[in-house]
Structures are given as C-alpha cells and as structure tokens.
Short mmCIF file of C-alpha atoms and ligand atoms in Angstrom, two decimals:
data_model
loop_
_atom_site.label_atom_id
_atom_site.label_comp_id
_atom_site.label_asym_id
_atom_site.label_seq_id
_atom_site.Cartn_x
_atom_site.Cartn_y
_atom_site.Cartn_z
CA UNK A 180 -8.37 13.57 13.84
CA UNK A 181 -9.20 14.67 10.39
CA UNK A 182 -7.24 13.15 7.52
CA UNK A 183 -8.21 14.67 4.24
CA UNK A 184 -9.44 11.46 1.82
CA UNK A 185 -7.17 11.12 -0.92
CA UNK A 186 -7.80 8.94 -4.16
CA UNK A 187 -5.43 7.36 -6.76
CA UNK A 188 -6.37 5.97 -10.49
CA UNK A 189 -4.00 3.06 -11.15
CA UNK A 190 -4.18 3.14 -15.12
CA UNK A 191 -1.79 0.40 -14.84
CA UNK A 192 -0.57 -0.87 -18.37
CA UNK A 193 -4.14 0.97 -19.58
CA UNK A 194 -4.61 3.31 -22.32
CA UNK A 195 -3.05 5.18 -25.12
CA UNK A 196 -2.18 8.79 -25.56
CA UNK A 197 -5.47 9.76 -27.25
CA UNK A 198 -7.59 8.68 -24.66
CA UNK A 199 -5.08 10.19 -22.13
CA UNK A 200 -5.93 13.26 -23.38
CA UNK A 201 -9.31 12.80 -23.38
CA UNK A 202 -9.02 11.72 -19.93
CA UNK A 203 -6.93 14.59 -18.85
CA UNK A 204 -9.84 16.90 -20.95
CA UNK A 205 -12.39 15.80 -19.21
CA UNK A 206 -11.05 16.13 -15.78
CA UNK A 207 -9.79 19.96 -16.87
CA UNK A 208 -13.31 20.47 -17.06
CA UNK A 209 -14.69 19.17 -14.08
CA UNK A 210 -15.13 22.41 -11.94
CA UNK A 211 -17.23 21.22 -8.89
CA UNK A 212 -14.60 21.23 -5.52
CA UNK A 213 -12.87 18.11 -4.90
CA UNK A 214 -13.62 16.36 -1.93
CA UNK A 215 -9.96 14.82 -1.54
CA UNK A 216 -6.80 14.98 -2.96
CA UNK A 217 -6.51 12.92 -6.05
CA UNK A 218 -3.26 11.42 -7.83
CA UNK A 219 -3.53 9.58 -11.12
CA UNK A 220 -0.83 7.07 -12.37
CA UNK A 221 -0.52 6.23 -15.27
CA UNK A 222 2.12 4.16 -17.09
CA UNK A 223 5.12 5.92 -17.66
CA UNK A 224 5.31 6.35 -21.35
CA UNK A 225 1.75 8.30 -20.71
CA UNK A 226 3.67 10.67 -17.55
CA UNK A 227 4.68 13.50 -19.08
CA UNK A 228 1.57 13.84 -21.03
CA UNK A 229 -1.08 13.45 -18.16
CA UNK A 230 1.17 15.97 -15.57
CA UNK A 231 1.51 18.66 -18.58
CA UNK A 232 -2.56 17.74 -19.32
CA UNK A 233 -3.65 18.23 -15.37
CA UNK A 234 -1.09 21.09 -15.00
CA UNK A 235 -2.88 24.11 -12.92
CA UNK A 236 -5.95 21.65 -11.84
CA UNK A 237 -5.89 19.70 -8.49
CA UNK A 238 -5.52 16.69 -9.94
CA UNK A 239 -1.80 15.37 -9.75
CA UNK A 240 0.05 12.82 -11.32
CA UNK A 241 2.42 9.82 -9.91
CA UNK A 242 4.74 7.00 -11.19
CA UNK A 243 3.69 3.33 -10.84
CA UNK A 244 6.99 2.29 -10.03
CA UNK A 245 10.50 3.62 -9.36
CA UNK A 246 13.94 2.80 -9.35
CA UNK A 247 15.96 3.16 -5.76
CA UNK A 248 19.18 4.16 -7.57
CA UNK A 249 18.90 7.78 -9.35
CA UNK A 250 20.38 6.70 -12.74
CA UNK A 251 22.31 3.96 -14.03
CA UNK A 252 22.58 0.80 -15.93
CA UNK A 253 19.10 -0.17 -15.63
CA UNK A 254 17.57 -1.28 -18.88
CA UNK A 255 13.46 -0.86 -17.94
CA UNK A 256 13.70 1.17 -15.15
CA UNK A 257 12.74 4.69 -14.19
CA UNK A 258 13.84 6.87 -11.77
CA UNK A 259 12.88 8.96 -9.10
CA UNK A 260 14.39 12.30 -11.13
CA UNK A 261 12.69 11.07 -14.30
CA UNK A 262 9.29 10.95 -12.65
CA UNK A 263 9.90 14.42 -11.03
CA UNK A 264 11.51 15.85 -13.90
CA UNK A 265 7.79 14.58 -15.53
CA UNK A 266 5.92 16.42 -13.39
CA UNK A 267 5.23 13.65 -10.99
CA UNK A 268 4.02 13.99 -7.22
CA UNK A 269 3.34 10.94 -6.02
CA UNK A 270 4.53 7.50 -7.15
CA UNK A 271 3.28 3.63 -5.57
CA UNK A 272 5.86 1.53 -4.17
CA UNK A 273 5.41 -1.59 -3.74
CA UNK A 274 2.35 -2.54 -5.83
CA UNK A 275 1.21 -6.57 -5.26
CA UNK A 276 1.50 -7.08 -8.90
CA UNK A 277 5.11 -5.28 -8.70
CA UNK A 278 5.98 -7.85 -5.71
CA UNK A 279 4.32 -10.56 -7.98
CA UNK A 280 5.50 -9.74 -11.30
CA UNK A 281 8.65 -8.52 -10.85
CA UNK A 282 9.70 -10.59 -7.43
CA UNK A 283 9.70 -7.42 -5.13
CA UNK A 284 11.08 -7.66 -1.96
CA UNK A 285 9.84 -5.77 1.24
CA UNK A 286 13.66 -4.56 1.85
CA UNK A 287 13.32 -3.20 -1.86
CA UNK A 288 10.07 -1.61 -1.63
CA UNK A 289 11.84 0.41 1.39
CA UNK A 290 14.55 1.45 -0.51
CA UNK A 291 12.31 2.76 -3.33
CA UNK A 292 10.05 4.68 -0.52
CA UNK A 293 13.29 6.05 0.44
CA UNK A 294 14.57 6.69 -2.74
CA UNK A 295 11.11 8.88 -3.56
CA UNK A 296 11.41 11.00 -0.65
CA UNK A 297 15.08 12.04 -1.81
CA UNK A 298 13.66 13.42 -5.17
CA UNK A 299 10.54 14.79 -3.26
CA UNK A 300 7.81 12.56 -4.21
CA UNK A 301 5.49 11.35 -2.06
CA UNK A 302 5.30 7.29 -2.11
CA UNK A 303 2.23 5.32 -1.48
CA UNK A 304 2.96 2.24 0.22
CA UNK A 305 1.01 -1.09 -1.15
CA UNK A 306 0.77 -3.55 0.98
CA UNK A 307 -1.97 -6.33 1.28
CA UNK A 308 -2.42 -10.34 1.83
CA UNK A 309 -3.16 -13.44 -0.46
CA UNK A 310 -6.32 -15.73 -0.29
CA UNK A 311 -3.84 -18.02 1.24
CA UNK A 312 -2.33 -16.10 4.30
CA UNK A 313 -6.38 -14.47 4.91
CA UNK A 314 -6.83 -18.15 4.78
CA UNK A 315 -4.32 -19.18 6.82
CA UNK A 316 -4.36 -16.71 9.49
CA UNK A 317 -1.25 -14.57 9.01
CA UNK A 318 -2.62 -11.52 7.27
CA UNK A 319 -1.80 -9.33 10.40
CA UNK A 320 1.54 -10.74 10.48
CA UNK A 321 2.10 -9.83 6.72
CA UNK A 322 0.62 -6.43 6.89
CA UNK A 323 3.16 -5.57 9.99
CA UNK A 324 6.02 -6.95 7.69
CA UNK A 325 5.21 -4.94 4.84
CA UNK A 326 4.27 -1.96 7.06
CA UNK A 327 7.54 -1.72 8.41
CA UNK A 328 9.77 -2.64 5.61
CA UNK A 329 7.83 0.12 3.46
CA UNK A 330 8.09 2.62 5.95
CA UNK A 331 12.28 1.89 6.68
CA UNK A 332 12.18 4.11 9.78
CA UNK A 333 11.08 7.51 7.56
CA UNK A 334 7.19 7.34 7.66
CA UNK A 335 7.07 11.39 6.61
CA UNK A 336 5.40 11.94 3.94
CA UNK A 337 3.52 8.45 2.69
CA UNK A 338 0.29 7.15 2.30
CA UNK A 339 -0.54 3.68 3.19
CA UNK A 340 -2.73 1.39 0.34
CA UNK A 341 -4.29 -1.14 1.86
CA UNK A 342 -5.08 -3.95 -1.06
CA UNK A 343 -6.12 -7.17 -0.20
CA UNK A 344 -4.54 -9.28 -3.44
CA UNK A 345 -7.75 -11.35 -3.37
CA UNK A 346 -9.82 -8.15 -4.29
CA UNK A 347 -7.54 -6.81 -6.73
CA UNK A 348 -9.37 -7.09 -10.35
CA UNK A 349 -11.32 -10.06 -8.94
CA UNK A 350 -14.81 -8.14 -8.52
CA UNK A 351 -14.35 -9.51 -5.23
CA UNK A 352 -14.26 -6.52 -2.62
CA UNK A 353 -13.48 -6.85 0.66
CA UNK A 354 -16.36 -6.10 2.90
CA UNK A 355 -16.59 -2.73 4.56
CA UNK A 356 -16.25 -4.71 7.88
CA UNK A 357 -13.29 -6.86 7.02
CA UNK A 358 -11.62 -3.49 4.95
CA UNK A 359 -11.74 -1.42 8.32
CA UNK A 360 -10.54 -4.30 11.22
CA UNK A 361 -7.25 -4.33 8.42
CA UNK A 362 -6.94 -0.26 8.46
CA UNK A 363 -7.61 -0.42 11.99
CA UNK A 364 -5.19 -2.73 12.86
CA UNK A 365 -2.55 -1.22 9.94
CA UNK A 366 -3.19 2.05 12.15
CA UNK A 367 -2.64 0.13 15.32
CA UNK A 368 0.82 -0.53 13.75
CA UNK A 369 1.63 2.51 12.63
CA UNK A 370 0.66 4.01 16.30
CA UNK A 371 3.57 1.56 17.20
CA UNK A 372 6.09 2.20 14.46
CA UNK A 373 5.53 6.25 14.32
CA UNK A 374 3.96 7.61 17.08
CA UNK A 375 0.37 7.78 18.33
CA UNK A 376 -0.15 10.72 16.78
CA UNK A 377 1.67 10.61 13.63
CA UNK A 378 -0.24 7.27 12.93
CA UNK A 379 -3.82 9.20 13.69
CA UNK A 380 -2.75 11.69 10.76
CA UNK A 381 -1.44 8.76 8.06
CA UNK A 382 -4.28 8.19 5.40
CA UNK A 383 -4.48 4.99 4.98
CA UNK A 384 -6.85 3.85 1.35
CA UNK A 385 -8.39 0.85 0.44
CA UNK A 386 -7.66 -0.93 -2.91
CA UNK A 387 -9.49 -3.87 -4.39
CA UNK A 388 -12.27 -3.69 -7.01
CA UNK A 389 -13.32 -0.56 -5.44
CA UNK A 390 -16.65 0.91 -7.99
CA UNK A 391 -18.98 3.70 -7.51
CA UNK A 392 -21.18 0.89 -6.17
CA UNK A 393 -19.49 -0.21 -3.35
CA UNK A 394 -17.06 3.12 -2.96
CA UNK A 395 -19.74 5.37 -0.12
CA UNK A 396 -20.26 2.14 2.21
CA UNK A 397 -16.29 1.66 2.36
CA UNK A 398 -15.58 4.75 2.48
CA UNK A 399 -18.07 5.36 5.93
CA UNK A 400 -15.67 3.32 7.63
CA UNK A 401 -13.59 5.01 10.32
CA UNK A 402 -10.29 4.11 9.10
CA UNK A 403 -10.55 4.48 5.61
CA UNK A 404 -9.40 7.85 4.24
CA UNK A 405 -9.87 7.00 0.51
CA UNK A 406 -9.20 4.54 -2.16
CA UNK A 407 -6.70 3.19 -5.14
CA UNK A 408 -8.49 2.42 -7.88
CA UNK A 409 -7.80 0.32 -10.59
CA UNK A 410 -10.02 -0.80 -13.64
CA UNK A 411 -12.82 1.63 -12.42
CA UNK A 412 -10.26 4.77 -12.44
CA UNK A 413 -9.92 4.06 -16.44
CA UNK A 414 -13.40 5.63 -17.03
CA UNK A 415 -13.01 9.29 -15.77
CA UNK A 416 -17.03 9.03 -15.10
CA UNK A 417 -16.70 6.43 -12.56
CA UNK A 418 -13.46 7.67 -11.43
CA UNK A 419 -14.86 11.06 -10.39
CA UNK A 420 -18.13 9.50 -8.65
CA UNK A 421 -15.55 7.93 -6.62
CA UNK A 422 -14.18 10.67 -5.64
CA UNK A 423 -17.69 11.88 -5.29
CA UNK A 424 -18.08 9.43 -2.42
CA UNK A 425 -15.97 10.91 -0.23
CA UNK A 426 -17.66 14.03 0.36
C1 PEP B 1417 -5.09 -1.68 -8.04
O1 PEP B 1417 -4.56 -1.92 -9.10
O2 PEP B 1417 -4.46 -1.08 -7.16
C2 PEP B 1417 -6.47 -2.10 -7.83
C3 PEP B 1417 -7.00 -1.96 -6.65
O3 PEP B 1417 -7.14 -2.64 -8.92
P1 PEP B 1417 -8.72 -2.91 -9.06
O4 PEP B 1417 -9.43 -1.66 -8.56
O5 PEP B 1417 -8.95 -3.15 -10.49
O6 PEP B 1417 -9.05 -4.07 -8.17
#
C-alpha cells in the first residue's frame, strides 16, 4: 500500500504578517518537486494571508481549530465556512494543547471532524498520550478512545496525527521504535473501525519535536507517512528539509 507522506507546519500562536510573507516568499520559490503533500497552519488572523501567499503552489493552508456550529454566538471562535471562505484545505482537530487549553472533549473533537467535512475541509485528527498514561500503561487504551471519538463513524477524508504530549515542544522525541509500535497499533485500530483496507490507505504522521535531525530515521518507519511539525516548521529552511526527508 502506498500512502503519499504528507507534512503539516503548526505555526501555532507564531509569527506576524511580515514574516508570513516572507515565509510564504520563500516557499513560492522553492521549485524542486515535493515529495508529499504539505499543509501549513497558521493562526487564524495570519489565514487569509498565507492561502492568498501559497495560492497556485502545492503548498496548502489549514485552520488550527474550528468551530462545530457554522456561525453563531461564539465570541473567539471560527468556523468551518470562515476557514474555507480563507482559502483553507485542511484544518487540525483536536490538537493536545486544544484538549489542554481549552478542556476539549473527545465527543467535541468528533463533532468538529464532522463539522469540517460538511464545509469540505479535510481534518487532521490529533490524538496522543501523557507521560502519565505511557507511564501507566494505558496509552493504547487512550489512543483507541481518541481514535474513535475523532473519527465519529465518517473516517473519509482525515489524516491521523499521532503526538505523544510528552514530545510535544519538549526536545524529547519519541524513538523511531516506540513512534511506529503507536502507528502500528493506531493502524491496527483503524483496520477495526474502517475496514482493512481503508485503514492501509489512512496516513497516519508523527508529531513531537520532530527536526531535520531526527525527521529521515522516523520517517523509515513503516507506519509513518509523514509528520506535524511544530517549532521546527517556523523556519521555512528546516521546514522544507523535512519535507526533504520524505523522499
Ligand atoms: C505540534 O505542535 O503539533 C508539535 C508537534 O510541536 P513540536 O514539533 O514543537 O513538538
């Protein structure tokens, strides 16, 4: 089964128009072929700028977050029209420091995966243990939770992020061994949730102080089909050899 490798840039609350545009420059000028599909999202104030700045290159753009209803009373919020009406593609649902920050459920992460796929964006699913269920044993148990709460019966289309929330802007990365038994067993799931085949297609990425350093060793793993990047994605140097690495 080949899944083409697919990287996001999590700008998170990073940057300021200026060196969005620079950012957005630079990539315009990058002309060597990608070797995966690559989304980058930034915060939303930022949205409309980046998508009209990557416009006609094969870079795309996503939301970090997303509202489940379409428009309301919701002081803060964004929607799933907004981002499309930006020029969004993708957006993440369900990001650990969303679920952290912000008190995310798994039932609302759902709705918000749904409430993407209504407005035709694509959602990438977040989902990942703390030191203390690794720890204490039940990181399989938490991964199938999320998994299936993310998913709410409509796995088409989604990408799954792996991101262990001990390796997120720790400078702790997982190891390539213990990053691929969690996508293989997150694919075991899926086989069980979706369909054998369905799950062999998914592309399921790794997030967690992934660098171009450790990015070509995790990426050799069988069951890693790319990464989300944070703090390395806000340098468009070591964003791209990222994206090198999966070639
Ligand atoms: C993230 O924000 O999704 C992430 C993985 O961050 P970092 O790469 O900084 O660990």
């Amino acid at each position: 089964m080949t899944r083409r490798p697919l990287v996001g840039g999590n700008w998170k609350m990073h940057l300021l128009r200026a060196d969005a545009e620079a950012y957005c420059e630079r990539l315009r000028g990058e002309s060597a072929a990608l070797p995966a599909d690559v989304a980058l999202f930034p915060s939303a104030p930022l949205l409309a700028l980046v998508a009209r700045g990557l416009a006609g290159t094969p870079f795309a753009c996503g939301g970090q977050d997303l509202h489940p209803e379409e428009k309301g009373a919701h002081t803060g919020d964004v929607s799933g029209p907004q981002l499309a009406d930006a020029g969004c593609e993708w957006v993440l649902c369900g990001h650990s420091e969303r679920r952290q920050d912000h008190g995310e459920s798994d039932e609302l992460i759902g709705r918000k995966a749904v409430a993407a796929r209504r407005h035709g964006l694509k959602p990438l699913i977040c989902i990942g243990e703390t030191l203390d269920e690794r720890r204490s044993g039940t990181t399989y148990e938490v991964l199938d939770r999320q998994l299936e709460a993310g998913l709410a019966g409509r796995p088409e289309p989604c990408a799954i992020a792996y991101e262990p929330i001990w390796a997120i802007g720790t400078g702790e990365t997982a190891t390539p061994e213990i990053a691929q038994e969690a996508h293989q067993h997150i694919r075991e799931t899926l086989a069980d949730l979706i369909g054998a085949e369905a799950a062999g297609s998914k592309r399921i990425l790794y997030g967690g102080s992934v660098k171009p350093a450790n990015a070509a060793e995790l990426f050799s793993q069988p069951d890693i089909d790319g990464f989300l990047v944070g703090g390395a994605s806000l340098d468009p140097e070591g964003f791209l050899a990222i994206i090198r690495s999966c070639g």
